[in-house]
mmCIF file of C-alpha atoms in Angstrom:
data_model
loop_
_atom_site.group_PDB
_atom_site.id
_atom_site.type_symbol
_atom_site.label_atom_id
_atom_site.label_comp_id
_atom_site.label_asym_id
_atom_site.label_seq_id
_atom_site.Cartn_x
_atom_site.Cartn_y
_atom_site.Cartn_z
ATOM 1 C CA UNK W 85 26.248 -5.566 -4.509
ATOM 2 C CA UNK W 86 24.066 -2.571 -4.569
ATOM 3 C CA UNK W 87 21.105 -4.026 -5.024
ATOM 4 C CA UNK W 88 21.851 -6.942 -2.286
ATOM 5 C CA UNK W 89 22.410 -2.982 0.110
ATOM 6 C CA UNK W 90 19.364 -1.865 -0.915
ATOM 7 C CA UNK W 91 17.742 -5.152 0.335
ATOM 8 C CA UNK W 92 19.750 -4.937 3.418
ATOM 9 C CA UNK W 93 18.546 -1.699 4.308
ATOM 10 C CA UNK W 94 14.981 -3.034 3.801
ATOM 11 C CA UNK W 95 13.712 -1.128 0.823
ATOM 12 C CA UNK W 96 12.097 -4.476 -0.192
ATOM 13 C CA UNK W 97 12.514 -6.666 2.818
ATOM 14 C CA UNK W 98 9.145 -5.738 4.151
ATOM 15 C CA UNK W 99 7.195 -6.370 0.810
ATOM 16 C CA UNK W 100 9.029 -9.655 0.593
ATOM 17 C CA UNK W 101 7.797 -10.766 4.021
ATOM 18 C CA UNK W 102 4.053 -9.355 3.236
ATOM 19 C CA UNK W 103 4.022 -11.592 -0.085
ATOM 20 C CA UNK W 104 6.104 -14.498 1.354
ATOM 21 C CA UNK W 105 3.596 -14.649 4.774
ATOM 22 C CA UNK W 106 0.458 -13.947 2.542
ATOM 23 C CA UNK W 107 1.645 -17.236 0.465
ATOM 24 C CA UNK W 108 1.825 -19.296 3.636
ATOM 25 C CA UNK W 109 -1.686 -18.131 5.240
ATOM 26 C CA UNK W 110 -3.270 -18.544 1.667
ATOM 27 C CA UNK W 111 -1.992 -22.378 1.707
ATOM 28 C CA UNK W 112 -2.762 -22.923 5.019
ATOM 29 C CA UNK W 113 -6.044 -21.393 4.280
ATOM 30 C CA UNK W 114 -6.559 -23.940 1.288
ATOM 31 C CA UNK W 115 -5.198 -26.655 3.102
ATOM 32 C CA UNK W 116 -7.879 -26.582 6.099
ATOM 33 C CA UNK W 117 -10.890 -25.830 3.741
ATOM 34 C CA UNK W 118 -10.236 -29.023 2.079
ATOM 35 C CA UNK W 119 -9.269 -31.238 4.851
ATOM 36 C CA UNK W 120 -10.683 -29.804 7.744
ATOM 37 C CA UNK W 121 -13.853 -27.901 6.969
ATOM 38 C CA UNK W 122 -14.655 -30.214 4.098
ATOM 39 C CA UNK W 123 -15.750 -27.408 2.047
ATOM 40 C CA UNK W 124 -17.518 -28.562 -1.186
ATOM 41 C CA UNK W 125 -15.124 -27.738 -3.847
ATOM 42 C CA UNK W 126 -12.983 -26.568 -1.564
ATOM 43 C CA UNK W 127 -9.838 -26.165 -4.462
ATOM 44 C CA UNK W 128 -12.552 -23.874 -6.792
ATOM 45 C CA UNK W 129 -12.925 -21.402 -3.984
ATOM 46 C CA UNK W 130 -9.233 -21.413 -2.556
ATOM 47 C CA UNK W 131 -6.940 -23.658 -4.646
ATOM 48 C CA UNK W 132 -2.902 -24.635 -3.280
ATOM 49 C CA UNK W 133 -0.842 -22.032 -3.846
ATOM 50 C CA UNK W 134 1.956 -24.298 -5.391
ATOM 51 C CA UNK W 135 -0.609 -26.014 -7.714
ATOM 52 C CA UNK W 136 -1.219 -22.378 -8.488
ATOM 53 C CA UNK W 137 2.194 -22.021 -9.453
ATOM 54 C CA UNK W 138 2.633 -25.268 -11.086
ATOM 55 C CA UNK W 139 0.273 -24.041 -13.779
ATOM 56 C CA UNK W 140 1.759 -21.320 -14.200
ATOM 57 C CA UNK W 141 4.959 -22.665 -15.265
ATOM 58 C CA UNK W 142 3.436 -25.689 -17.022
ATOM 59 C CA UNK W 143 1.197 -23.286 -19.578
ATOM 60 C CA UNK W 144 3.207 -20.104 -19.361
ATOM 61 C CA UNK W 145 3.775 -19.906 -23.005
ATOM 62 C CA UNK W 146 -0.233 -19.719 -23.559
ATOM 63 C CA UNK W 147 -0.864 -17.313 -20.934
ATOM 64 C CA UNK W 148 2.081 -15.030 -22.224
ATOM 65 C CA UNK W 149 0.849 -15.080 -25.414
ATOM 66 C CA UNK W 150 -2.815 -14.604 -24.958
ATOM 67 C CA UNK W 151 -1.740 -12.143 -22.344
ATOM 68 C CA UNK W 152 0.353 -10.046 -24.337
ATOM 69 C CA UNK W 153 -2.498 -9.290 -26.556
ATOM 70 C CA UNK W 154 -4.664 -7.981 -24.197
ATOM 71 C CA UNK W 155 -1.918 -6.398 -23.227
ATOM 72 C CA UNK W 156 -0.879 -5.022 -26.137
ATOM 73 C CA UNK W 157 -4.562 -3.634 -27.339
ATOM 74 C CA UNK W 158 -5.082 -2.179 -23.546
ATOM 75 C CA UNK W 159 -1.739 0.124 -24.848
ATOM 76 C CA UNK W 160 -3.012 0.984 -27.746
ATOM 77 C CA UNK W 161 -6.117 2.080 -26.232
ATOM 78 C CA UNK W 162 -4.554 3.450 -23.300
ATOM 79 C CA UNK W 163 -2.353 5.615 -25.678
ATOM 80 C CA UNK W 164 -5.100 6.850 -27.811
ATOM 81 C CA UNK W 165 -7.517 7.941 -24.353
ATOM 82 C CA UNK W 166 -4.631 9.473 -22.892
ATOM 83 C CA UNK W 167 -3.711 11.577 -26.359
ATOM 84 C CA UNK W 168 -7.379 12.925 -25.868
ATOM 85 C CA UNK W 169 -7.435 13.491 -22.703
ATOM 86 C CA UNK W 170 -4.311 15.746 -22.863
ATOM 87 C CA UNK W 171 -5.759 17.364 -25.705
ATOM 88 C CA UNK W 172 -9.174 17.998 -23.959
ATOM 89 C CA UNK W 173 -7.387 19.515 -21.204
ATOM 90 C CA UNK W 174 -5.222 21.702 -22.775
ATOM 91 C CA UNK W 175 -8.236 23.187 -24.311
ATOM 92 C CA UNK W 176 -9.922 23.678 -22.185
ATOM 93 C CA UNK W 177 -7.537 25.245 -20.128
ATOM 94 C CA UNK W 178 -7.606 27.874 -23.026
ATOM 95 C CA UNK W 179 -10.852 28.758 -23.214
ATOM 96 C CA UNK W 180 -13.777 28.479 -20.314
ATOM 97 C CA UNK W 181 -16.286 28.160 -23.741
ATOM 98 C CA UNK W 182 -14.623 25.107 -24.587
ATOM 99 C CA UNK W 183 -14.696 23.494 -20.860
ATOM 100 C CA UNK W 184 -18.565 24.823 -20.642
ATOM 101 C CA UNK W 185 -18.716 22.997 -23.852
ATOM 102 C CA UNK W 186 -17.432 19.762 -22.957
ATOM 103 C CA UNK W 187 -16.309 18.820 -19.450
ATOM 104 C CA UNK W 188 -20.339 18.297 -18.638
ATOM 105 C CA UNK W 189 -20.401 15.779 -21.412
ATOM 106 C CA UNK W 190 -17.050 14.307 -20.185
ATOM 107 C CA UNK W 191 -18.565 13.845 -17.230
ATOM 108 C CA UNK W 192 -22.156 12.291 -18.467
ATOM 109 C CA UNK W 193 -19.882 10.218 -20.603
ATOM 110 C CA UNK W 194 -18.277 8.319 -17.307
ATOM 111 C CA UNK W 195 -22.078 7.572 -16.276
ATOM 112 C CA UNK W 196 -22.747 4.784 -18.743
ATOM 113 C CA UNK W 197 -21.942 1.498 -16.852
ATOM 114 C CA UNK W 198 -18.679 -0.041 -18.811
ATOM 115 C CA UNK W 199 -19.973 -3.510 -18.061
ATOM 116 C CA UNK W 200 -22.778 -2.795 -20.546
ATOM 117 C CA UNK W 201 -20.906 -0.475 -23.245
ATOM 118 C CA UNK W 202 -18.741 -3.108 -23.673
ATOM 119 C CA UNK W 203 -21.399 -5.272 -25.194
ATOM 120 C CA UNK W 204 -22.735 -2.535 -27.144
ATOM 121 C CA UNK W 205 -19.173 -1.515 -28.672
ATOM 122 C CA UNK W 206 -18.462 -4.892 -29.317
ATOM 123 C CA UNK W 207 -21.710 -5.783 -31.130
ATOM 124 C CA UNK W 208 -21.483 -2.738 -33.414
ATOM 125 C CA UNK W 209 -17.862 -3.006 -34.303
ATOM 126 C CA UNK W 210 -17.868 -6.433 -34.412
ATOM 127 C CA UNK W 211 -13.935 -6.649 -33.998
ATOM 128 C CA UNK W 212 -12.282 -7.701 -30.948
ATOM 129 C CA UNK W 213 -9.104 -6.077 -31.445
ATOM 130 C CA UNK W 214 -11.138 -2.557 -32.163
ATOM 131 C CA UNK W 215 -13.378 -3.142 -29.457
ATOM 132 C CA UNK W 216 -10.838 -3.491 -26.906
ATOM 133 C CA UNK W 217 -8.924 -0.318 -27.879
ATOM 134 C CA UNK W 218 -12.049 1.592 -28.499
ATOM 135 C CA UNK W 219 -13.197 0.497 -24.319
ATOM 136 C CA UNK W 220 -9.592 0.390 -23.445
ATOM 137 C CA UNK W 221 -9.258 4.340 -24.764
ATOM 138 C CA UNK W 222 -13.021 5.226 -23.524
ATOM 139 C CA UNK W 223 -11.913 4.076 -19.859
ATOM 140 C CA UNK W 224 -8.052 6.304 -19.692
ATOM 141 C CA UNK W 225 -9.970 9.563 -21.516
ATOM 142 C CA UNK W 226 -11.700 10.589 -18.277
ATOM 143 C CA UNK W 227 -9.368 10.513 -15.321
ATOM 144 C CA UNK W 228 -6.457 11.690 -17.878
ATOM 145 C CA UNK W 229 -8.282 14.599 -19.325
ATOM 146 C CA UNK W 230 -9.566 15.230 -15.354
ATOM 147 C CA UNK W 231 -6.192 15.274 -13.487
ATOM 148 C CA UNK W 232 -4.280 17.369 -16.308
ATOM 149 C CA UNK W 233 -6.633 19.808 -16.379
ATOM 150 C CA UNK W 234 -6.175 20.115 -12.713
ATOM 151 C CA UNK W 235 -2.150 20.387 -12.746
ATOM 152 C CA UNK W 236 -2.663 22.873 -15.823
ATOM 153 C CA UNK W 237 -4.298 25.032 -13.453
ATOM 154 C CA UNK W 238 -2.321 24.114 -10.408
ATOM 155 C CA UNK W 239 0.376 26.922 -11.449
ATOM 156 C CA UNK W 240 1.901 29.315 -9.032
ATOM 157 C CA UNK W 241 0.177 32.756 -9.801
ATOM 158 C CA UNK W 242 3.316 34.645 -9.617
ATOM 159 C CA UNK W 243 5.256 32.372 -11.257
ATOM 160 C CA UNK W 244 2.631 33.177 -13.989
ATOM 161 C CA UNK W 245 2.295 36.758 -13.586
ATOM 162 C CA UNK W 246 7.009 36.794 -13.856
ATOM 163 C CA UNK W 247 5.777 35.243 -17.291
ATOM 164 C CA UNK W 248 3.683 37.747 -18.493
ATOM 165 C CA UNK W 249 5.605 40.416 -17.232
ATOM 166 C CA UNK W 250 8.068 39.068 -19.613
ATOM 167 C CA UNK W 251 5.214 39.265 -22.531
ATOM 168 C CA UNK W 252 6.095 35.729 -22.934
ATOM 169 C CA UNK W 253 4.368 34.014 -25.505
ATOM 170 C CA UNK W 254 1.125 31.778 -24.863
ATOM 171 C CA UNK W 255 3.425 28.762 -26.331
ATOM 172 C CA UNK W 256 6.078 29.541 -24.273
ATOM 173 C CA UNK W 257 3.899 29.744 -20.924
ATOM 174 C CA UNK W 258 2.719 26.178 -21.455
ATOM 175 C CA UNK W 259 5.593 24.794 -22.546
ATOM 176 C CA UNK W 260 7.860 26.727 -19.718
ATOM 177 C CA UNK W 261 5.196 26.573 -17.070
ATOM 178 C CA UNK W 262 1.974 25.186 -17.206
ATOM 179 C CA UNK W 263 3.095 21.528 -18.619
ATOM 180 C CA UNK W 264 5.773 21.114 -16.546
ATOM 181 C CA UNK W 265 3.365 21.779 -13.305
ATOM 182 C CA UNK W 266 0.778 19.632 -14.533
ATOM 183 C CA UNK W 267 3.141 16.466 -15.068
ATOM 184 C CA UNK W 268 2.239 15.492 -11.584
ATOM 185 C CA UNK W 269 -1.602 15.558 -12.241
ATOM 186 C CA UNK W 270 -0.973 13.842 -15.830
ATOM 187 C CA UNK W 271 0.712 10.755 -14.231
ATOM 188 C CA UNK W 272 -1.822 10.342 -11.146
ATOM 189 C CA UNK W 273 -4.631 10.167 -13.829
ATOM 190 C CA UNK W 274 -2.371 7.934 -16.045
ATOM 191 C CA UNK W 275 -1.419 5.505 -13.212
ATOM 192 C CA UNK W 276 -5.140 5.378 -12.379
ATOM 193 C CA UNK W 277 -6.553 4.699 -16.251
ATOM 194 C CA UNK W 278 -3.228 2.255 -16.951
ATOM 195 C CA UNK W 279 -5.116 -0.822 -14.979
ATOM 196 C CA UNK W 280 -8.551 0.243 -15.737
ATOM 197 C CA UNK W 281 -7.366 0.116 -19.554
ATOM 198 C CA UNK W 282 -6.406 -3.940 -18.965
ATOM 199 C CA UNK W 283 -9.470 -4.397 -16.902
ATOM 200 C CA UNK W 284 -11.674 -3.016 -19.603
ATOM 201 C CA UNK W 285 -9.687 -5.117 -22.514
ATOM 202 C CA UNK W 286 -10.655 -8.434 -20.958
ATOM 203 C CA UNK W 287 -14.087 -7.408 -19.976
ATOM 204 C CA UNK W 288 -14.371 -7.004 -23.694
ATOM 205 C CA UNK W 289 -12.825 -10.374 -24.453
ATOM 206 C CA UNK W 290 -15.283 -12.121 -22.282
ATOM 207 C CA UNK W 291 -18.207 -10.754 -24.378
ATOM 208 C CA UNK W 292 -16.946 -13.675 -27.199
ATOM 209 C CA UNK W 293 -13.204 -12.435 -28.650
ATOM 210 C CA UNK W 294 -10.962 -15.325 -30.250
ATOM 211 C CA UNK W 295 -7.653 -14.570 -28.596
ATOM 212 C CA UNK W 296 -6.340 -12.660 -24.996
ATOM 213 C CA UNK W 297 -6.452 -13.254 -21.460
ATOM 214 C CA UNK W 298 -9.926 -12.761 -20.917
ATOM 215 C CA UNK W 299 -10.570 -15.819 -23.608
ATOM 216 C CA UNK W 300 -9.107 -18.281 -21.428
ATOM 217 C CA UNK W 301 -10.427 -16.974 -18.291
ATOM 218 C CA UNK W 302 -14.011 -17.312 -19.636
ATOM 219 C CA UNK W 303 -13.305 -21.329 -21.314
ATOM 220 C CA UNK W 304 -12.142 -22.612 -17.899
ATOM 221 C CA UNK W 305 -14.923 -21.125 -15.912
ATOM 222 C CA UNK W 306 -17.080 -22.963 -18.235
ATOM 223 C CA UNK W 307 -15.357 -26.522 -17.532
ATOM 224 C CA UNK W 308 -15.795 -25.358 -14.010
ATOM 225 C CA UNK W 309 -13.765 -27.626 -10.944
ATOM 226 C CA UNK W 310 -11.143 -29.351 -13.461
ATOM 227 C CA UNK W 311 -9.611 -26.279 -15.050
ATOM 228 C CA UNK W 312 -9.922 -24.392 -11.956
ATOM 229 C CA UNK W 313 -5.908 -23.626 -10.720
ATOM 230 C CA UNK W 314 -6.260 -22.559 -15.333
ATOM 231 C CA UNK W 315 -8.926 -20.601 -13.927
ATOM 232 C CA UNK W 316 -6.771 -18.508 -11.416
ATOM 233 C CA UNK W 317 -4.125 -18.540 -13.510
ATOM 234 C CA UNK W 318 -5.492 -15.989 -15.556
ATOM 235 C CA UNK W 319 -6.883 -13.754 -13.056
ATOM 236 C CA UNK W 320 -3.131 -14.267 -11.205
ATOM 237 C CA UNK W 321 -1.939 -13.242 -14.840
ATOM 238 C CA UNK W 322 -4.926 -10.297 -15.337
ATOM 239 C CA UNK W 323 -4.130 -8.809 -12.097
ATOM 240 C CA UNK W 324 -0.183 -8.828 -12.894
ATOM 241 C CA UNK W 325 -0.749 -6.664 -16.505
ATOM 242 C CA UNK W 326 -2.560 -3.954 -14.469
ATOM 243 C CA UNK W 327 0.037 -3.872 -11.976
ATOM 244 C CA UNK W 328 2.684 -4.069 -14.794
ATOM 245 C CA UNK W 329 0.841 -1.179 -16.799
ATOM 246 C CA UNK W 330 0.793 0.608 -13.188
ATOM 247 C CA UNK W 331 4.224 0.115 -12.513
ATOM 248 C CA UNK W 332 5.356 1.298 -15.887
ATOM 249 C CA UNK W 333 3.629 4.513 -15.939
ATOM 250 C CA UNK W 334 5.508 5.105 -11.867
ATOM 251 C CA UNK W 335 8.374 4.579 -13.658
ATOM 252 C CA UNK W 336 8.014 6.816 -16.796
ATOM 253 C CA UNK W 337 7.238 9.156 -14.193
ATOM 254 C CA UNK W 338 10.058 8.965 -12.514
ATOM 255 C CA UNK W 339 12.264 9.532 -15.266
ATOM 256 C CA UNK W 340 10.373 12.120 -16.680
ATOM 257 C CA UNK W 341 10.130 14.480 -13.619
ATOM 258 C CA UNK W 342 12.716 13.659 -11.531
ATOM 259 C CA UNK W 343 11.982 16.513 -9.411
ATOM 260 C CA UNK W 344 9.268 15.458 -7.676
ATOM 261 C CA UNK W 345 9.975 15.467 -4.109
ATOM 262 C CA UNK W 346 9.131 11.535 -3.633
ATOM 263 C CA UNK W 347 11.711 10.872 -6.356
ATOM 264 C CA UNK W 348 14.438 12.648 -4.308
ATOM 265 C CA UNK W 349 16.567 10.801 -2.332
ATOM 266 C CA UNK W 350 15.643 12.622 0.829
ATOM 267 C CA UNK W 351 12.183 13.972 -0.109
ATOM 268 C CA UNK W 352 11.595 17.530 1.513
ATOM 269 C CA UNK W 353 11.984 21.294 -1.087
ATOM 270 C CA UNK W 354 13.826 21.778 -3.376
#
């Protein structure tokens, strides 16, 4: 009953009619390229929607199971970049030596093209399930480490000066203070690495790994027109992890700081 109110109220009623008329003009779309325009391989370019779907259901247990491990090693990665990043940050929030120390190499780091360290970590490890944790941890380390070093700093100055006043302890500033305002920068880095993290586990995939999303993505673009709706299954499948990984991290946030004026029921101060 509540959630049929919520509905009512149109919470979700206008995403629902964006997807549902999106659907239609994406068939009708696919419908006049093949039998109107006479597009050469018309199905390749824009395929039916319900063929679409169709495949989905026919090889859903293969595309949950390759897609859980990309999934799964994206995590891993994801975990391990963020764990840095948060480190990084907290450091060098500590100490301007150890931001004049690193942050410029941070930053040179995000200059090397991922489409061709991929190759490189791949060919040197020479494990897929390393290589996409290793890219998958590379990609969420930047805009982690970036944003929390931001909301470390983002603290109220008097708020901070009431805590010294107190001749609070440097643990008990961070823990009291400086974390809790920088939970907000944390999880607008982590909702931006989360789908970068998948993206960069099947880019890693394609470059010859035995098993994940990106596997079967890159087989049926070989056979080309006859395993095309297999085709854009996976990317349909690719593009639902990142918003999965993107949705859980809203979510985490959302139970973690509840505070947040967008997670109020009214918005506005506190």
């Amino acid at each position: 009953m509540k959630g049929n109110s919520m509905l009512v109220k149109g919470r979700f009623l206008p995403l629902l009619v964006w997807i549902a008329g999106l659907l239609i003009v994406w068939e009708a779309l696919s419908w006049v390229l093949l039998n109107v325009a006479h597009t050469p391989l018309a199905q390749s370019k824009l395929p039916y929607v319900h063929e679409l779907i169709a495949t989905l259901f026919q090889y859903g247990g293969t595309l949950l199971k390759e897609g859980a491990a990309t999934f799964g090693n994206a995590a891993v990665g994801f975990l391990l970049g963020a764990a840095a990043g948060v480190l990084l940050a907290v450091l060098m929030s500590v100490s301007k030596t150890i931001e004049q120390l690193t942050f410029p190499y941070a930053v040179a780091s995000q200059m090397i093209p991922i489409l061709g360290l991929a190759p490189i970590i791949y060919g040197i490890v020479r494990d897929e399930q390393i290589s996409r944790i290793i890219i998958s941890g590379y990609i969420t380390f930047f805009p982690v480490s970036l944003n929390m070093l931001r909301g470390l700093r983002s603290v109220d100055l008097s708020a901070l000066e009431l805590m010294h006043s107190y001749a609070a302890k440097p643990w008990a500033v961070y823990t009291k203070l400086r974390l809790p305002a920088a939970l907000p920068g944390l999880f607008s880095g982590l909702k931006i690495a989360a789908p970068l993290a998948v993206t960069g586990a099947i880019l890693v995939e394609l470059m010859g790994a035995q098993h994940g999303i990106g596997v079967i993505m890159l087989r049926n673009l070989y056979y080309g027109p006859s395993h095309t709706y297999m085709f854009w299954s996976t990317i349909i499948i690719g593009a639902f992890l990142g918003m999965a990984s993107y949705g859980l991290m809203s979510l985490i946030e959302r139970l973690v700081s509840p505070w947040q004026p967008e997670f109020r029921p009214k918005g506005g101060g506190r």
